Short mmCIF file of N, CA and C in Angstrom, two decimals:
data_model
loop_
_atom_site.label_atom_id
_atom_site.label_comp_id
_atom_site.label_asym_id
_atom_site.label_seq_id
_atom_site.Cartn_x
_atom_site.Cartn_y
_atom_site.Cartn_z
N UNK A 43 210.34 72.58 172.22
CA UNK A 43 211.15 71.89 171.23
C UNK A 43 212.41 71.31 171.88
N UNK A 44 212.81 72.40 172.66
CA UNK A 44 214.29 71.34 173.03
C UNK A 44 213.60 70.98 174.40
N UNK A 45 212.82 70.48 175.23
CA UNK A 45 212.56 69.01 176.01
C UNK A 45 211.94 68.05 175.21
N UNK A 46 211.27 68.04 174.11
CA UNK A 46 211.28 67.30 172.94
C UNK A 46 212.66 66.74 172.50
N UNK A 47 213.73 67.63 172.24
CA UNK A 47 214.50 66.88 171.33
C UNK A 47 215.28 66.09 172.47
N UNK A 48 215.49 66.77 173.59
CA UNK A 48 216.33 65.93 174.71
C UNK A 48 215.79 64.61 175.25
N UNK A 49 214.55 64.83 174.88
CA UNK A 49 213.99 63.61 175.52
C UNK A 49 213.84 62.41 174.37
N UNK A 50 214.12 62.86 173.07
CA UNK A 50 214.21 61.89 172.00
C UNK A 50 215.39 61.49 171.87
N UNK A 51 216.14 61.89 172.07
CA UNK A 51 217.84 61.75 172.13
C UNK A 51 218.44 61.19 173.14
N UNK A 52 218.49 61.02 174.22
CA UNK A 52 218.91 60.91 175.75
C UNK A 52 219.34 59.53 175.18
N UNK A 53 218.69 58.50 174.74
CA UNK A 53 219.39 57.38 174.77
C UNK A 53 220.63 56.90 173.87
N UNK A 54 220.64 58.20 172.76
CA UNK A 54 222.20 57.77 172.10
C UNK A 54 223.21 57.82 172.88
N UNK A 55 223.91 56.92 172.56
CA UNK A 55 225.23 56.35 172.98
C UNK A 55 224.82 56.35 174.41
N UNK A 56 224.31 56.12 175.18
CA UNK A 56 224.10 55.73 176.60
C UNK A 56 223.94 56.93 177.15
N UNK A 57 223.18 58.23 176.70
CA UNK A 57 223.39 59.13 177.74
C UNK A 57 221.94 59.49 178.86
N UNK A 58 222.66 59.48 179.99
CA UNK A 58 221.29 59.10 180.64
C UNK A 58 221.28 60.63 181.52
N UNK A 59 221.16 61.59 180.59
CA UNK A 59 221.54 62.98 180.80
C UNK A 59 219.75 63.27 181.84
N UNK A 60 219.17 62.92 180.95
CA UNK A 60 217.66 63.22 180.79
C UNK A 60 216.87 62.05 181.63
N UNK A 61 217.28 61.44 182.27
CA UNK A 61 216.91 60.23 182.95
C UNK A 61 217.26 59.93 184.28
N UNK A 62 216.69 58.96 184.92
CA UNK A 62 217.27 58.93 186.08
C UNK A 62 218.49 57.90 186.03
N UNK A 63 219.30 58.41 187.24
CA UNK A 63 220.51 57.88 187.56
C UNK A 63 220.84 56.61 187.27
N UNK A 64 221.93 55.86 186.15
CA UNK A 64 222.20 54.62 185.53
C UNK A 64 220.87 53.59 184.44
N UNK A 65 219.92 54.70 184.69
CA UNK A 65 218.39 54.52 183.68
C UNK A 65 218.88 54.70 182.11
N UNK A 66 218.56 53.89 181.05
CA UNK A 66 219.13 54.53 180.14
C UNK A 66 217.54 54.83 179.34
N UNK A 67 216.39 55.22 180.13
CA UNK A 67 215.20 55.93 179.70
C UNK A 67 215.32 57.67 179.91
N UNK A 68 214.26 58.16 178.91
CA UNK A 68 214.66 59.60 178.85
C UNK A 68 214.04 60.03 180.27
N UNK A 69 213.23 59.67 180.80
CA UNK A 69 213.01 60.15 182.18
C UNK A 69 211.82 61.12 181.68
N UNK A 70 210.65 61.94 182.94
CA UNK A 70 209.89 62.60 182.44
C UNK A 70 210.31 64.23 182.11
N UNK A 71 208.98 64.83 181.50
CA UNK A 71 209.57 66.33 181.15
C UNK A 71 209.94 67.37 181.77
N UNK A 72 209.20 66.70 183.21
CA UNK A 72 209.82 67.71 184.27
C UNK A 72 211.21 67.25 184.64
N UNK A 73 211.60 66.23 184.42
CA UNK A 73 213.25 66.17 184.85
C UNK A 73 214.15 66.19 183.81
N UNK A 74 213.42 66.43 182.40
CA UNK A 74 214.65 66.66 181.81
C UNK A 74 214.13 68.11 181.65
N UNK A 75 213.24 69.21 182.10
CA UNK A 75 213.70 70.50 182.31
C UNK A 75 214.53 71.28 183.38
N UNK A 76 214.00 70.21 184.50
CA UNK A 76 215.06 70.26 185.48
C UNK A 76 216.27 70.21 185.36
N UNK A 77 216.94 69.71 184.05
CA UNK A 77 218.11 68.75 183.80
C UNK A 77 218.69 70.00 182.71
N UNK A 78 217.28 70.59 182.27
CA UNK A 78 218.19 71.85 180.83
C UNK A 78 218.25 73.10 182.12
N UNK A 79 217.64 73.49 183.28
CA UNK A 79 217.82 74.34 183.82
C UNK A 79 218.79 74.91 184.67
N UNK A 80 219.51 73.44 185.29
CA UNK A 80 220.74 73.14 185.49
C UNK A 80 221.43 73.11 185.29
N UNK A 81 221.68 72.69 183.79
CA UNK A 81 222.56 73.12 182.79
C UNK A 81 222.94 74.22 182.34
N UNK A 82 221.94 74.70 181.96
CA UNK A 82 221.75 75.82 181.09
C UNK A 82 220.95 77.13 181.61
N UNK A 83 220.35 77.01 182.54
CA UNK A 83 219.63 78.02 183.23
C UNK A 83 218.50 78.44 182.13
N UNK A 84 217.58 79.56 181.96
CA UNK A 84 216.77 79.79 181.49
C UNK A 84 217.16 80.05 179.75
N UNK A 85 218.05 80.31 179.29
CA UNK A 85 218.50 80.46 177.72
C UNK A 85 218.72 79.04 177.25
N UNK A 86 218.82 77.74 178.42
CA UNK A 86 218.60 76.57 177.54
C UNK A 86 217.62 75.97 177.03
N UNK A 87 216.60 76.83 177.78
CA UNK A 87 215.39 76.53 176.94
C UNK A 87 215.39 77.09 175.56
N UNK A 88 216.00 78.14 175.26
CA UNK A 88 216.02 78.68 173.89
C UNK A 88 217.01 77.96 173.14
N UNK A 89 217.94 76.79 173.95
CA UNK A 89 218.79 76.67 172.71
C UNK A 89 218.27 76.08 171.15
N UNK A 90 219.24 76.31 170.09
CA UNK A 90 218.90 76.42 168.88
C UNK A 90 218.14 76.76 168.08
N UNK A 91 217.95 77.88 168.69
CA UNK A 91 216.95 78.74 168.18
C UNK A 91 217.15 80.24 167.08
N UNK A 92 218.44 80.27 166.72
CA UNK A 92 219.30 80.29 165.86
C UNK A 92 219.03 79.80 164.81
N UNK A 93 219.36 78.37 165.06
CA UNK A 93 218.95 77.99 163.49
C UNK A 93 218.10 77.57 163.56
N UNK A 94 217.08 77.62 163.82
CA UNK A 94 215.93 77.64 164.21
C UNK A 94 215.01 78.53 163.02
N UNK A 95 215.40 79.67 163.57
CA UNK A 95 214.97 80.89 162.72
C UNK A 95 215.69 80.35 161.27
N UNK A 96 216.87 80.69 161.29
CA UNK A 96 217.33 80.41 160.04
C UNK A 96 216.44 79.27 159.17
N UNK A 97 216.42 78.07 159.84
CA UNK A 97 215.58 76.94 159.03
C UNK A 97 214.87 77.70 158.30
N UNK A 98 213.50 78.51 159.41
CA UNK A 98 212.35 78.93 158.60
C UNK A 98 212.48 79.41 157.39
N UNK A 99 213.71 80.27 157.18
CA UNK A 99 213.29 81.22 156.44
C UNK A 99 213.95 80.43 154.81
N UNK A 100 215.11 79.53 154.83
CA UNK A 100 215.39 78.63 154.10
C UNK A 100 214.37 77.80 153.66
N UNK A 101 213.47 77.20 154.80
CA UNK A 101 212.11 76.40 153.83
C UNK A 101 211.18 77.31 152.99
N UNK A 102 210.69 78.91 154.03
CA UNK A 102 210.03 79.51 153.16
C UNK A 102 210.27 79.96 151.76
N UNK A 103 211.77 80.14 151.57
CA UNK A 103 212.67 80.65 150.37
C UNK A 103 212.34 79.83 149.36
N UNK A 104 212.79 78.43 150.00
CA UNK A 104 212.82 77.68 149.35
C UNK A 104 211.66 76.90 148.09
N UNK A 105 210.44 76.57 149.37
CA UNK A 105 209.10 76.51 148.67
C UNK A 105 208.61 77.49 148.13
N UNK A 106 208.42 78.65 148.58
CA UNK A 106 207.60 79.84 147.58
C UNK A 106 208.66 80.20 146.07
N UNK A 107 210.08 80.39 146.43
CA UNK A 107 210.61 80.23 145.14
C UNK A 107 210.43 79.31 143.71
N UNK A 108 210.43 78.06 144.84
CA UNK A 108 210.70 76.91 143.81
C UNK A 108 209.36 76.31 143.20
N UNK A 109 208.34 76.62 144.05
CA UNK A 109 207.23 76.56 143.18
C UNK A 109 206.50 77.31 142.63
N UNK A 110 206.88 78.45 142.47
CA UNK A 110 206.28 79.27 141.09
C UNK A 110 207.21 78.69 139.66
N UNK A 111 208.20 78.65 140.48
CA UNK A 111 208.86 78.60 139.15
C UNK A 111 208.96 77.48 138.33
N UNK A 112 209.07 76.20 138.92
CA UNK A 112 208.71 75.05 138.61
C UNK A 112 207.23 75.10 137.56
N UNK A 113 206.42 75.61 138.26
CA UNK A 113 205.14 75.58 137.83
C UNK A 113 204.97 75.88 136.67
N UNK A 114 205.96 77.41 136.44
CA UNK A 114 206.01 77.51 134.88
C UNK A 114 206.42 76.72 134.17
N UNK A 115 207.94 76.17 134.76
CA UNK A 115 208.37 75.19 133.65
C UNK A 115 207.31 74.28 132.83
N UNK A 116 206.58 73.77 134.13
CA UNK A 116 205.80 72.24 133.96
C UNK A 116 204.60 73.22 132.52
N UNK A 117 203.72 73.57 132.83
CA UNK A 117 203.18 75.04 132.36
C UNK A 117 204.24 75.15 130.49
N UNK A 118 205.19 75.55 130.58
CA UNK A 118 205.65 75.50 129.42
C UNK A 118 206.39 74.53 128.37
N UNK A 119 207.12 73.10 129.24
CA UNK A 119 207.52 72.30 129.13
C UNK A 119 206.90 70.91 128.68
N UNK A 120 206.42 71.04 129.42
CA UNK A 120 205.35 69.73 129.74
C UNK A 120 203.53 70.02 129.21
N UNK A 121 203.79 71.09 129.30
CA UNK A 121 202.07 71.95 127.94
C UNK A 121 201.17 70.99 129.26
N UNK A 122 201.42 71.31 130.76
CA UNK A 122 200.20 70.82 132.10
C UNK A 122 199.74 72.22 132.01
N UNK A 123 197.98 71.95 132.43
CA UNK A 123 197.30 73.25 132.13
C UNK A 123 197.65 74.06 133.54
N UNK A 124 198.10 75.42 133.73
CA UNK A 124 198.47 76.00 134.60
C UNK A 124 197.56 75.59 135.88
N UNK A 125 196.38 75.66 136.32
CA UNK A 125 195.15 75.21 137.06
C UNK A 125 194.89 73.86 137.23
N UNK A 126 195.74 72.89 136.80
CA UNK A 126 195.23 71.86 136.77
C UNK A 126 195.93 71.16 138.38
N UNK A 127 195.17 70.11 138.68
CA UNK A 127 195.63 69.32 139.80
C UNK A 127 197.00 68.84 140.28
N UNK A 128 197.16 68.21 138.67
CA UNK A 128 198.94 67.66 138.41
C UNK A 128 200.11 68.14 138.08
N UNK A 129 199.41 69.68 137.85
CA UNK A 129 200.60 71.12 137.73
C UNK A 129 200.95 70.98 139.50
N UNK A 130 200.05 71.28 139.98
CA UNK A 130 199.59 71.45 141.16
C UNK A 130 200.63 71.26 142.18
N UNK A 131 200.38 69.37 142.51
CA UNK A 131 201.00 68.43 142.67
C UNK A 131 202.47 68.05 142.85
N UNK A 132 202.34 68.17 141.01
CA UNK A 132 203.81 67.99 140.87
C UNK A 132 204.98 69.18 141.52
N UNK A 133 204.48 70.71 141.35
CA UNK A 133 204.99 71.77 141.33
C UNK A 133 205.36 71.56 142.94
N UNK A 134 204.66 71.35 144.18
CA UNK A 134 204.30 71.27 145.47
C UNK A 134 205.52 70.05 145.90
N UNK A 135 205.55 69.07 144.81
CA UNK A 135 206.37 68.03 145.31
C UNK A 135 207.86 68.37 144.82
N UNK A 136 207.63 68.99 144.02
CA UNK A 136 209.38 69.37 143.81
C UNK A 136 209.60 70.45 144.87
N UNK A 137 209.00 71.38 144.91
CA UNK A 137 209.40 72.16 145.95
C UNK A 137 210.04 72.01 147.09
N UNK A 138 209.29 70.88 147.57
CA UNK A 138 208.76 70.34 148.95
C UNK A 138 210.27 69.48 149.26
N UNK A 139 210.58 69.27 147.86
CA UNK A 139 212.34 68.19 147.51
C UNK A 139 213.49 69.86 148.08
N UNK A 140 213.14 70.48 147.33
CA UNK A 140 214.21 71.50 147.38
C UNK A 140 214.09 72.10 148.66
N UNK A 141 213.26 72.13 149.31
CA UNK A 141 213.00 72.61 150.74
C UNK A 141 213.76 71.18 151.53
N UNK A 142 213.73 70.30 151.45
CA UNK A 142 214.42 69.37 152.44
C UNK A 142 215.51 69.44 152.28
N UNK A 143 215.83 69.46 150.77
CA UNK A 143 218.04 69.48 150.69
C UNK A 143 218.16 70.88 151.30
N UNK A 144 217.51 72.13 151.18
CA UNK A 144 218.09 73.14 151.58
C UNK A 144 217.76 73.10 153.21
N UNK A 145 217.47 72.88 153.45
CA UNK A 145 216.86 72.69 155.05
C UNK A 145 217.56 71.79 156.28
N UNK A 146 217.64 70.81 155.32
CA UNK A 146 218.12 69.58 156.12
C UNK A 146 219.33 69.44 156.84
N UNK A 147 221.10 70.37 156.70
CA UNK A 147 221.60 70.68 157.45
C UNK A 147 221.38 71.53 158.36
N UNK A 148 220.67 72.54 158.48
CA UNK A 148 220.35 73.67 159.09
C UNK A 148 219.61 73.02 160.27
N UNK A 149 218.93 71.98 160.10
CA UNK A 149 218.11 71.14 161.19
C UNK A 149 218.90 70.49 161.45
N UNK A 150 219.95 69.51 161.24
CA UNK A 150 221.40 68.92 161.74
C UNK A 150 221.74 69.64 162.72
N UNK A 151 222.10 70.75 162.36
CA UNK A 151 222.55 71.45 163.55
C UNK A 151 221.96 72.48 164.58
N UNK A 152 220.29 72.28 164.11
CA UNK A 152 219.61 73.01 165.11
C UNK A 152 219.39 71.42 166.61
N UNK A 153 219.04 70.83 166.12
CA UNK A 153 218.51 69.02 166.47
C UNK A 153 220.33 69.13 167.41
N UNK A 154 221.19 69.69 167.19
CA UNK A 154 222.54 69.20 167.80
C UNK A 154 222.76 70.29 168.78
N UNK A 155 222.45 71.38 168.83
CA UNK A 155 222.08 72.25 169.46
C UNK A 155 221.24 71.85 170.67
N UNK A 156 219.69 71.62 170.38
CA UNK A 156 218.91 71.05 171.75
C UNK A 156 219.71 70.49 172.30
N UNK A 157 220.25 69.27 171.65
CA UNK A 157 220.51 68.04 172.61
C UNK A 157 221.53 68.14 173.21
N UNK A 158 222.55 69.19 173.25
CA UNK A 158 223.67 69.64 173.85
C UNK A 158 223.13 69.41 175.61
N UNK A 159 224.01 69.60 176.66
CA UNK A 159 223.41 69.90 177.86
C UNK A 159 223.93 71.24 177.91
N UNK A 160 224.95 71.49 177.10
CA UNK A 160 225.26 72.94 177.98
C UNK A 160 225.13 74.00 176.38
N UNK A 161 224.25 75.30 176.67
CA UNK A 161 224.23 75.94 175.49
C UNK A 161 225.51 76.40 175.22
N UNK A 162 225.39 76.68 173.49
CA UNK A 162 226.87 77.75 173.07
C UNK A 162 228.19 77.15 172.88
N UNK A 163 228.47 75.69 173.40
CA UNK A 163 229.47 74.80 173.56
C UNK A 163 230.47 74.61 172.15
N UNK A 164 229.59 75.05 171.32
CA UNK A 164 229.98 74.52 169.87
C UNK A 164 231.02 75.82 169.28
N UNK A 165 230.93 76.75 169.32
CA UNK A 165 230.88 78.60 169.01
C UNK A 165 229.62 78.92 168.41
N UNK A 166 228.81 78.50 168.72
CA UNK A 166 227.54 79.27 167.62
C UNK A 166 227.18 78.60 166.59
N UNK A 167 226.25 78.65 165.49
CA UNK A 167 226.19 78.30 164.28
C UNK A 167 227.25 77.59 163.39
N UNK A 168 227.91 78.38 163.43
CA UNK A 168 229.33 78.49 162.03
C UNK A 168 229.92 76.86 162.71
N UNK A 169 230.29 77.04 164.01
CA UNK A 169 230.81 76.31 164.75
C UNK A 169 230.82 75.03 164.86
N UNK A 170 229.45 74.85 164.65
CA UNK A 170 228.85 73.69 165.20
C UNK A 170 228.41 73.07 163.97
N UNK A 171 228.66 73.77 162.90
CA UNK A 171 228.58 73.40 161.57
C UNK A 171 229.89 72.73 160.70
N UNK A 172 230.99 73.49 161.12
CA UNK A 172 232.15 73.16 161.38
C UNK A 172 232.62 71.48 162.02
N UNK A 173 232.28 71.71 163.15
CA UNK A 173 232.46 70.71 164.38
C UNK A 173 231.93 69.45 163.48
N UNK A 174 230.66 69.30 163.35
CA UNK A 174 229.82 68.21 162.32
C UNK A 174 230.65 67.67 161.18
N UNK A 175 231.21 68.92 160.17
CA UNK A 175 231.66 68.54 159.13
C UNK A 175 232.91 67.70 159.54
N UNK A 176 234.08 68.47 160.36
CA UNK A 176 234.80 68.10 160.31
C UNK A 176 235.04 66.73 161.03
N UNK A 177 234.58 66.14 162.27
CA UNK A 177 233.96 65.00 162.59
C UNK A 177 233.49 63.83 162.34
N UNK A 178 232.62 64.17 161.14
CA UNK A 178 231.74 63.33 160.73
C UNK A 178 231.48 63.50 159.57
N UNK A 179 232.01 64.53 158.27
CA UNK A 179 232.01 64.73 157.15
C UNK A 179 230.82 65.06 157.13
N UNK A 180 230.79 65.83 155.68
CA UNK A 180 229.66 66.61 154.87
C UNK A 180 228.34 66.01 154.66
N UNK A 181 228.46 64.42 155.12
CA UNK A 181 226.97 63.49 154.66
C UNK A 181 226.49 63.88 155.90
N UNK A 182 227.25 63.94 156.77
CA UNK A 182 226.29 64.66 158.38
C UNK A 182 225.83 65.47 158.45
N UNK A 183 225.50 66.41 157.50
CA UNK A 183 224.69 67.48 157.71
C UNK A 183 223.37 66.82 156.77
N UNK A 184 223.07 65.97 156.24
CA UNK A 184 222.43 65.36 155.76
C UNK A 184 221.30 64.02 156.28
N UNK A 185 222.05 63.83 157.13
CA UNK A 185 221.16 62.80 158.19
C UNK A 185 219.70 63.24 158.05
N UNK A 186 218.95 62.24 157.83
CA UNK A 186 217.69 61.84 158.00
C UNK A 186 216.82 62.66 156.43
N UNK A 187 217.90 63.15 155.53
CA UNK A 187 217.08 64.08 155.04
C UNK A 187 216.32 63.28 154.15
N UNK A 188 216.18 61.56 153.43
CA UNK A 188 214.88 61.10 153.39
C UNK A 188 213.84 61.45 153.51
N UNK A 189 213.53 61.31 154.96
CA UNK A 189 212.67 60.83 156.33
C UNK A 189 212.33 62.33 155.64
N UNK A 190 213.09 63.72 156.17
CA UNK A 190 212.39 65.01 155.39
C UNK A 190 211.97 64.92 154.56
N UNK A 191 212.21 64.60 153.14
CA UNK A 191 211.54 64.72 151.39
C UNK A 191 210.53 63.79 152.13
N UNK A 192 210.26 62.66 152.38
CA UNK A 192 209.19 62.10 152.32
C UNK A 192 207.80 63.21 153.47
N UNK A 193 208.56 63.39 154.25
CA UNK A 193 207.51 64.71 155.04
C UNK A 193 207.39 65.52 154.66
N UNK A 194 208.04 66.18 153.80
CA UNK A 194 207.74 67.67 153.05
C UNK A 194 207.01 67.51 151.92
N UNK A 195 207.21 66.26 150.96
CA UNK A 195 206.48 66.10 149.92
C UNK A 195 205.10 66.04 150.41
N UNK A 196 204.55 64.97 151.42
CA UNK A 196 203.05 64.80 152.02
C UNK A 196 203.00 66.20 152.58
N UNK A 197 203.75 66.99 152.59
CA UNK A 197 202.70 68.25 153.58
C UNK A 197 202.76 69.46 152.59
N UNK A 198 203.33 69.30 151.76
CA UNK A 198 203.41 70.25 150.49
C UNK A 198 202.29 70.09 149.44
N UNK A 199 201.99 68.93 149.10
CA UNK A 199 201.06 68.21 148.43
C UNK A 199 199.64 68.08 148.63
#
């Protein structure tokens, strides 16, 4: 995951961290592990893995909570037959919504984490959550979370 994210990243703002010298391409995976090992020695391969974990357990919360319960609503609200396709559906796609807003900073700052070169730089979690907000305000922990609802709805569904 993080020579994935470094190697998707390398070209913001010109950084040719992950690339070769004045290249502004990410370069291959052996040189940008070369490039986290150097950095970071063997725990940069683990970076953000922190929230990492955390994510998981926020999407799992999130979906298994939110779609039982939804389900009833729809189920009592909406008189959809509990078994039916469009209980189903619908229940899966709201979920799948509440799993991206709850999720979607937590991946902000896991995604900011990889792409660091040097682990821990931030203070940790709190830190780097901090760092974001204060920076770049509260919609930054929000980045891309679209692009999520539209992926969570198709894989929930």
């Amino acid at each position: 995951e993080v020579l994935k994210t470094r190697m998707q990243t390398s070209r913001r703002g010109g950084d040719t961290a992950a690339g070769s010298s004045g290249s502004n391409r990410p370069g291959t995976m052996a040189s940008v592990a070369a490039r986290v090992w150097s950095d970071s020695g063997l725990l940069g391969f683990w970076a953000g893995m922190t929230p990492n974990i955390a994510r998981c357990c926020i999407v799992n919360a999130a979906e298994l909570g939110t779609y039982d319960q939804v389900k009833t609503l729809l189920v009592l609200h909406l008189a959809l037959a509990e078994d039916s396709g469009a209980c189903a559906v619908l229940s899966s796609a709201i979920a799948g919504t509440v799993s991206a807003f709850a999720s979607t900073p937590v991946d902000v700052i896991k995604t900011r984490f990889m792409a660091a070169s040097r682990v821990g730089q931030s203070g940790g979690v709190l830190g780097a959550g901090r760092e974001i907000v204060a920076k770049e305000g509260w919609s930054a922990l929000y980045k891309g979370v679209g692009a999520v609802v539209v992926r969570k709805v198709a894989w929930c569904c």
